[in-house]
């Protein structure tokens, strides 16, 4: 690509640095901090000076003052909002425009696109000139901060702590090339010396050579740790799951594809793979097509004939996995092997249900990156793995495949986006503090975000807590933490053995609501939807409560406690301090919105929160419906929230029979616990006795059974309720049926009973009562009626006729 902008000296510079990058299998980073016109001119010159095969420009359209498009020839452009459409593609040059009019630094887009740069390629970052001057008076929110601003805050009023932190990291980075405003050529990075390899290079070369030797022995693998993972995935035995974790670019999905191909070659005829989207498993199918060239891919499946056997690898949505066990030709006692890719994006309750159903199962997930974090996933799943399948194995892929170790772009991306944020070592917390004979007191501190932005060690420990506790932490969450308007941070600290404070908890609180009467009414009627204010707007627009928009809330957006400090009251203490601070500032209600999970429902209910609304579809981030809960801090606010809770209790049965029919019963039982026991019809016992004795059908008795069961369930003590609300309870999945209920009596308190009843009576999934068919299911329902009849006769109010 040659244009009049071509600079021979820059071409020579690029050739020299490119030789080093290719030899080390690295990706280079060029930082251009200049005014918009000069930065774009330099980027155009850079493009013209190289020989690029697949250049990509991320940013808004470029145009001259007269409106004519001045796009570099042969370069594709993509807006930052559409970067995800390039996942899976590869580029030898990416220009990331964060300087031109309408552009800004989108953390999520930067994290996503950085992974598409090929070894030997470059990422060019364009930023405003004042990023080089920490004391510059020109700091202001860029165009991407529009996503951060919400009513009544304008973009120009927001702080820029996050951008200043980015600039500081860039100024410190000696592994990137920089092109100052007054320089003719870029300043070469520290690695530009093309002489003998550094000690780290020598170690890398030696380890990679060893990896190549082992990989050759393994056949299709590219690194030694990938070969180990594939071997384990290929030889999986019953009840010995594999958990595969890796950073981006380590060949995780490829390992699943190689293992799938080998399992089909070795005699397996059917294999299932699930992920939140079909795109997420494209790499798996690519490997199958390469390794089994006689096969063919059609949409969501790959089919091939191996030694005369018809073999198939099929992608299923998470919702399809358990129902697929009932398909013709599937033995539910020995189902196909299940591979779960990007498992961190799938609800923990569903993952644990699969553990119960699939003797051979593997979970794979990304540890860091824009996809979310695998660390929170591991924390939630580890207990279930230890309990249900203690022989499970954890494997980690550490050697990069798409680029070399110590890659400059990967290192810079981690630093800029805080992707490697981590928590204090568990032993420092568990042994040095809580394990002491006299426990060190927990100190609670409201953080100053200005100070937090300057203390990178503290920032990383705080962000690390959020990362390990949440199923989906994105790079933009760090910007929200530092610059989000109306945000408050409460942290919990303890001292370790030498007295150094360690962060063990963080609670992030967002102020919402407080709209004026005119705007609140427009929101209530669905005519206006100002940015932000999730809880206040949803309860007004979708819940029908105009007062929710008028009221001022503190919404707990995130709360996280160090794994070694959990179950010690730290989270509860933070919420009580938040409640006291809110009341002192004149706010009378707390709220929270989260992906509905049994353990979270239990946590918030224990703290006095009640359900206010539940979403009608599953959230893309959590895989669960969004649940909103609230707590009144004054008697008046408590009464207002109680009315909202009454509405929730009223409409819940209809939702369970329709939009929420496929929600896991272990979530539903938590919802059904709320509300007063129903009024008992005068003929309830008569109807139960008639059905228990053999009369009628389940469809005709369902309303009476539902009322009888709810009356029992809502009177149960916490000792009965808590196990059913615990996420670990999902191991007793309703789909396993109640065939064990063939005994004469039904124990109403067993988890399997609760699961089956919820599925059959409220979600109209009668098959949950028994895996042995309709006749046995009806028999189980009659025994259930008999057990409920006995309970009601023993607990009848003497005033009831």
PDB file of N, CA and C in Angstrom, residues 166-216:
ATOM      1  N   UNK A 166      -5.236   5.874  32.944  1.00  0.00           N
ATOM      2  CA  UNK A 166      -4.769   5.319  31.679  1.00  0.00           C
ATOM      3  C   UNK A 166      -3.524   6.042  31.189  1.00  0.00           C
ATOM      4  N   UNK A 167      -3.572   7.370  31.229  1.00  0.00           N
ATOM      5  CA  UNK A 167      -2.445   8.160  30.753  1.00  0.00           C
ATOM      6  C   UNK A 167      -1.190   7.885  31.579  1.00  0.00           C
ATOM      7  N   UNK A 168      -1.370   7.746  32.889  1.00  0.00           N
ATOM      8  CA  UNK A 168      -0.225   7.446  33.759  1.00  0.00           C
ATOM      9  C   UNK A 168       0.393   6.103  33.385  1.00  0.00           C
ATOM     10  N   UNK A 169      -0.452   5.094  33.153  1.00  0.00           N
ATOM     11  CA  UNK A 169       0.054   3.776  32.767  1.00  0.00           C
ATOM     12  C   UNK A 169       0.787   3.839  31.436  1.00  0.00           C
ATOM     13  N   UNK A 170       0.263   4.607  30.495  1.00  0.00           N
ATOM     14  CA  UNK A 170       0.919   4.739  29.187  1.00  0.00           C
ATOM     15  C   UNK A 170       2.265   5.445  29.316  1.00  0.00           C
ATOM     16  N   UNK A 171       2.338   6.484  30.126  1.00  0.00           N
ATOM     17  CA  UNK A 171       3.608   7.207  30.296  1.00  0.00           C
ATOM     18  C   UNK A 171       4.674   6.328  30.929  1.00  0.00           C
ATOM     19  N   UNK A 172       4.238   5.393  31.773  1.00  0.00           N
ATOM     20  CA  UNK A 172       5.198   4.508  32.441  1.00  0.00           C
ATOM     21  C   UNK A 172       5.616   3.336  31.568  1.00  0.00           C
ATOM     22  N   UNK A 173       4.862   3.076  30.512  1.00  0.00           N
ATOM     23  CA  UNK A 173       5.115   1.876  29.722  1.00  0.00           C
ATOM     24  C   UNK A 173       6.325   2.007  28.814  1.00  0.00           C
ATOM     25  N   UNK A 174       7.402   1.337  29.172  1.00  0.00           N
ATOM     26  CA  UNK A 174       8.594   1.390  28.318  1.00  0.00           C
ATOM     27  C   UNK A 174       8.599   0.293  27.259  1.00  0.00           C
ATOM     28  N   UNK A 175       7.532  -0.515  27.233  1.00  0.00           N
ATOM     29  CA  UNK A 175       7.445  -1.574  26.228  1.00  0.00           C
ATOM     30  C   UNK A 175       6.614  -1.155  25.022  1.00  0.00           C
ATOM     31  N   UNK A 176       6.201   0.114  25.003  1.00  0.00           N
ATOM     32  CA  UNK A 176       5.457   0.590  23.843  1.00  0.00           C
ATOM     33  C   UNK A 176       6.246   1.688  23.138  1.00  0.00           C
ATOM     34  N   UNK A 177       5.996   1.821  21.843  1.00  0.00           N
ATOM     35  CA  UNK A 177       6.596   2.904  21.068  1.00  0.00           C
ATOM     36  C   UNK A 177       5.724   4.142  21.223  1.00  0.00           C
ATOM     37  N   UNK A 178       6.348   5.308  21.288  1.00  0.00           N
ATOM     38  CA  UNK A 178       5.613   6.559  21.442  1.00  0.00           C
ATOM     39  C   UNK A 178       6.041   7.535  20.352  1.00  0.00           C
ATOM     40  N   UNK A 179       5.059   8.297  19.859  1.00  0.00           N
ATOM     41  CA  UNK A 179       5.341   9.260  18.794  1.00  0.00           C
ATOM     42  C   UNK A 179       4.951  10.642  19.297  1.00  0.00           C
ATOM     43  N   UNK A 180       5.896  11.360  19.917  1.00  0.00           N
ATOM     44  CA  UNK A 180       5.596  12.688  20.462  1.00  0.00           C
ATOM     45  C   UNK A 180       5.175  13.668  19.371  1.00  0.00           C
ATOM     46  N   UNK A 181       4.534  14.727  19.809  1.00  0.00           N
ATOM     47  CA  UNK A 181       3.989  15.701  18.863  1.00  0.00           C
ATOM     48  C   UNK A 181       5.061  16.333  18.001  1.00  0.00           C
ATOM     49  N   UNK A 182       6.254  16.557  18.552  1.00  0.00           N
ATOM     50  CA  UNK A 182       7.291  17.283  17.819  1.00  0.00           C
ATOM     51  C   UNK A 182       8.341  16.366  17.203  1.00  0.00           C
ATOM     52  N   UNK A 183       8.096  15.044  17.162  1.00  0.00           N
ATOM     53  CA  UNK A 183       9.100  14.096  16.659  1.00  0.00           C
ATOM     54  C   UNK A 183       8.773  13.662  15.242  1.00  0.00           C
ATOM     55  N   UNK A 184       9.805  13.456  14.441  1.00  0.00           N
ATOM     56  CA  UNK A 184       9.605  13.006  13.065  1.00  0.00           C
ATOM     57  C   UNK A 184       9.303  11.521  13.000  1.00  0.00           C
ATOM     58  N   UNK A 185       9.886  10.770  13.937  1.00  0.00           N
ATOM     59  CA  UNK A 185       9.677   9.320  13.984  1.00  0.00           C
ATOM     60  C   UNK A 185       9.316   8.903  15.409  1.00  0.00           C
ATOM     61  N   UNK A 186       8.686   7.753  15.570  1.00  0.00           N
ATOM     62  CA  UNK A 186       8.380   7.272  16.926  1.00  0.00           C
ATOM     63  C   UNK A 186       9.636   6.983  17.720  1.00  0.00           C
ATOM     64  N   UNK A 187       9.520   7.057  19.028  1.00  0.00           N
ATOM     65  CA  UNK A 187      10.591   6.631  19.924  1.00  0.00           C
ATOM     66  C   UNK A 187      10.465   5.136  20.108  1.00  0.00           C
ATOM     67  N   UNK A 188      11.521   4.410  19.815  1.00  0.00           N
ATOM     68  CA  UNK A 188      11.466   2.951  19.845  1.00  0.00           C
ATOM     69  C   UNK A 188      11.248   2.448  21.269  1.00  0.00           C
ATOM     70  N   UNK A 189      10.555   1.323  21.441  1.00  0.00           N
ATOM     71  CA  UNK A 189      10.337   0.739  22.775  1.00  0.00           C
ATOM     72  C   UNK A 189      11.600   0.099  23.312  1.00  0.00           C
ATOM     73  N   UNK A 190      11.561  -0.297  24.574  1.00  0.00           N
ATOM     74  CA  UNK A 190      12.739  -0.867  25.217  1.00  0.00           C
ATOM     75  C   UNK A 190      13.181  -2.165  24.565  1.00  0.00           C
ATOM     76  N   UNK A 191      12.242  -2.895  23.957  1.00  0.00           N
ATOM     77  CA  UNK A 191      12.608  -4.179  23.367  1.00  0.00           C
ATOM     78  C   UNK A 191      13.190  -4.032  21.961  1.00  0.00           C
ATOM     79  N   UNK A 192      13.372  -2.789  21.488  1.00  0.00           N
ATOM     80  CA  UNK A 192      13.749  -2.577  20.085  1.00  0.00           C
ATOM     81  C   UNK A 192      15.155  -3.040  19.765  1.00  0.00           C
ATOM     82  N   UNK A 193      16.018  -3.200  20.782  1.00  0.00           N
ATOM     83  CA  UNK A 193      17.371  -3.682  20.513  1.00  0.00           C
ATOM     84  C   UNK A 193      17.276  -5.086  19.943  1.00  0.00           C
ATOM     85  N   UNK A 194      17.706  -5.250  18.725  1.00  0.00           N
ATOM     86  CA  UNK A 194      17.572  -6.536  18.034  1.00  0.00           C
ATOM     87  C   UNK A 194      18.764  -7.449  18.266  1.00  0.00           C
ATOM     88  N   UNK A 195      19.538  -7.185  19.319  1.00  0.00           N
ATOM     89  CA  UNK A 195      20.697  -8.016  19.575  1.00  0.00           C
ATOM     90  C   UNK A 195      20.323  -9.358  20.153  1.00  0.00           C
ATOM     91  N   UNK A 196      21.200  -9.876  21.038  1.00  0.00           N
ATOM     92  CA  UNK A 196      20.975 -11.201  21.621  1.00  0.00           C
ATOM     93  C   UNK A 196      19.725 -11.188  22.478  1.00  0.00           C
ATOM     94  N   UNK A 197      19.037 -12.306  22.564  1.00  0.00           N
ATOM     95  CA  UNK A 197      17.827 -12.381  23.391  1.00  0.00           C
ATOM     96  C   UNK A 197      18.154 -12.096  24.852  1.00  0.00           C
ATOM     97  N   UNK A 198      17.237 -11.453  25.547  1.00  0.00           N
ATOM     98  CA  UNK A 198      17.388 -11.222  26.982  1.00  0.00           C
ATOM     99  C   UNK A 198      17.224 -12.550  27.708  1.00  0.00           C
ATOM    100  N   UNK A 199      17.601 -12.639  29.004  1.00  0.00           N
ATOM    101  CA  UNK A 199      17.395 -13.883  29.743  1.00  0.00           C
ATOM    102  C   UNK A 199      15.976 -14.386  29.664  1.00  0.00           C
ATOM    103  N   UNK A 200      14.997 -13.465  29.758  1.00  0.00           N
ATOM    104  CA  UNK A 200      13.617 -13.920  29.678  1.00  0.00           C
ATOM    105  C   UNK A 200      13.315 -14.486  28.305  1.00  0.00           C
ATOM    106  N   UNK A 201      13.916 -13.893  27.250  1.00  0.00           N
ATOM    107  CA  UNK A 201      13.732 -14.433  25.903  1.00  0.00           C
ATOM    108  C   UNK A 201      14.299 -15.833  25.812  1.00  0.00           C
ATOM    109  N   UNK A 202      15.493 -16.028  26.433  1.00  0.00           N
ATOM    110  CA  UNK A 202      16.121 -17.343  26.367  1.00  0.00           C
ATOM    111  C   UNK A 202      15.259 -18.385  27.056  1.00  0.00           C
ATOM    112  N   UNK A 203      14.733 -18.016  28.244  1.00  0.00           N
ATOM    113  CA  UNK A 203      13.851 -18.957  28.952  1.00  0.00           C
ATOM    114  C   UNK A 203      12.617 -19.271  28.123  1.00  0.00           C
ATOM    115  N   UNK A 204      12.085 -18.224  27.498  1.00  0.00           N
ATOM    116  CA  UNK A 204      10.879 -18.419  26.696  1.00  0.00           C
ATOM    117  C   UNK A 204      11.163 -19.340  25.528  1.00  0.00           C
ATOM    118  N   UNK A 205      12.299 -19.107  24.878  1.00  0.00           N
ATOM    119  CA  UNK A 205      12.633 -19.934  23.724  1.00  0.00           C
ATOM    120  C   UNK A 205      12.800 -21.394  24.127  1.00  0.00           C
ATOM    121  N   UNK A 206      13.453 -21.608  25.285  1.00  0.00           N
ATOM    122  CA  UNK A 206      13.660 -22.980  25.742  1.00  0.00           C
ATOM    123  C   UNK A 206      12.346 -23.662  26.083  1.00  0.00           C
ATOM    124  N   UNK A 207      11.462 -22.951  26.795  1.00  0.00           N
ATOM    125  CA  UNK A 207      10.192 -23.564  27.184  1.00  0.00           C
ATOM    126  C   UNK A 207       9.314 -23.800  25.966  1.00  0.00           C
ATOM    127  N   UNK A 208       9.338 -22.863  25.018  1.00  0.00           N
ATOM    128  CA  UNK A 208       8.517 -23.054  23.833  1.00  0.00           C
ATOM    129  C   UNK A 208       9.028 -24.222  23.004  1.00  0.00           C
ATOM    130  N   UNK A 209      10.357 -24.385  22.979  1.00  0.00           N
ATOM    131  CA  UNK A 209      10.911 -25.523  22.242  1.00  0.00           C
ATOM    132  C   UNK A 209      10.465 -26.828  22.881  1.00  0.00           C
ATOM    133  N   UNK A 210      10.479 -26.862  24.232  1.00  0.00           N
ATOM    134  CA  UNK A 210      10.010 -28.064  24.927  1.00  0.00           C
ATOM    135  C   UNK A 210       8.545 -28.300  24.639  1.00  0.00           C
ATOM    136  N   UNK A 211       7.790 -27.205  24.634  1.00  0.00           N
ATOM    137  CA  UNK A 211       6.367 -27.326  24.343  1.00  0.00           C
ATOM    138  C   UNK A 211       6.126 -27.864  22.952  1.00  0.00           C
ATOM    139  N   UNK A 212       6.919 -27.392  21.971  1.00  0.00           N
ATOM    140  CA  UNK A 212       6.738 -27.865  20.600  1.00  0.00           C
ATOM    141  C   UNK A 212       7.043 -29.357  20.498  1.00  0.00           C
ATOM    142  N   UNK A 213       8.060 -29.800  21.275  1.00  0.00           N
ATOM    143  CA  UNK A 213       8.393 -31.224  21.235  1.00  0.00           C
ATOM    144  C   UNK A 213       7.235 -32.055  21.775  1.00  0.00           C
ATOM    145  N   UNK A 214       6.682 -31.641  22.914  1.00  0.00           N
ATOM    146  CA  UNK A 214       5.562 -32.383  23.486  1.00  0.00           C
ATOM    147  C   UNK A 214       4.336 -32.290  22.595  1.00  0.00           C
ATOM    148  N   UNK A 215       4.152 -31.112  21.991  1.00  0.00           N
ATOM    149  CA  UNK A 215       2.995 -30.936  21.127  1.00  0.00           C
ATOM    150  C   UNK A 215       3.083 -31.846  19.909  1.00  0.00           C
ATOM    151  N   UNK A 216       4.304 -31.980  19.360  1.00  0.00           N
ATOM    152  CA  UNK A 216       4.461 -32.879  18.218  1.00  0.00           C
ATOM    153  C   UNK A 216       4.095 -34.301  18.607  1.00  0.00           C
TER     154      UNK A 216
END
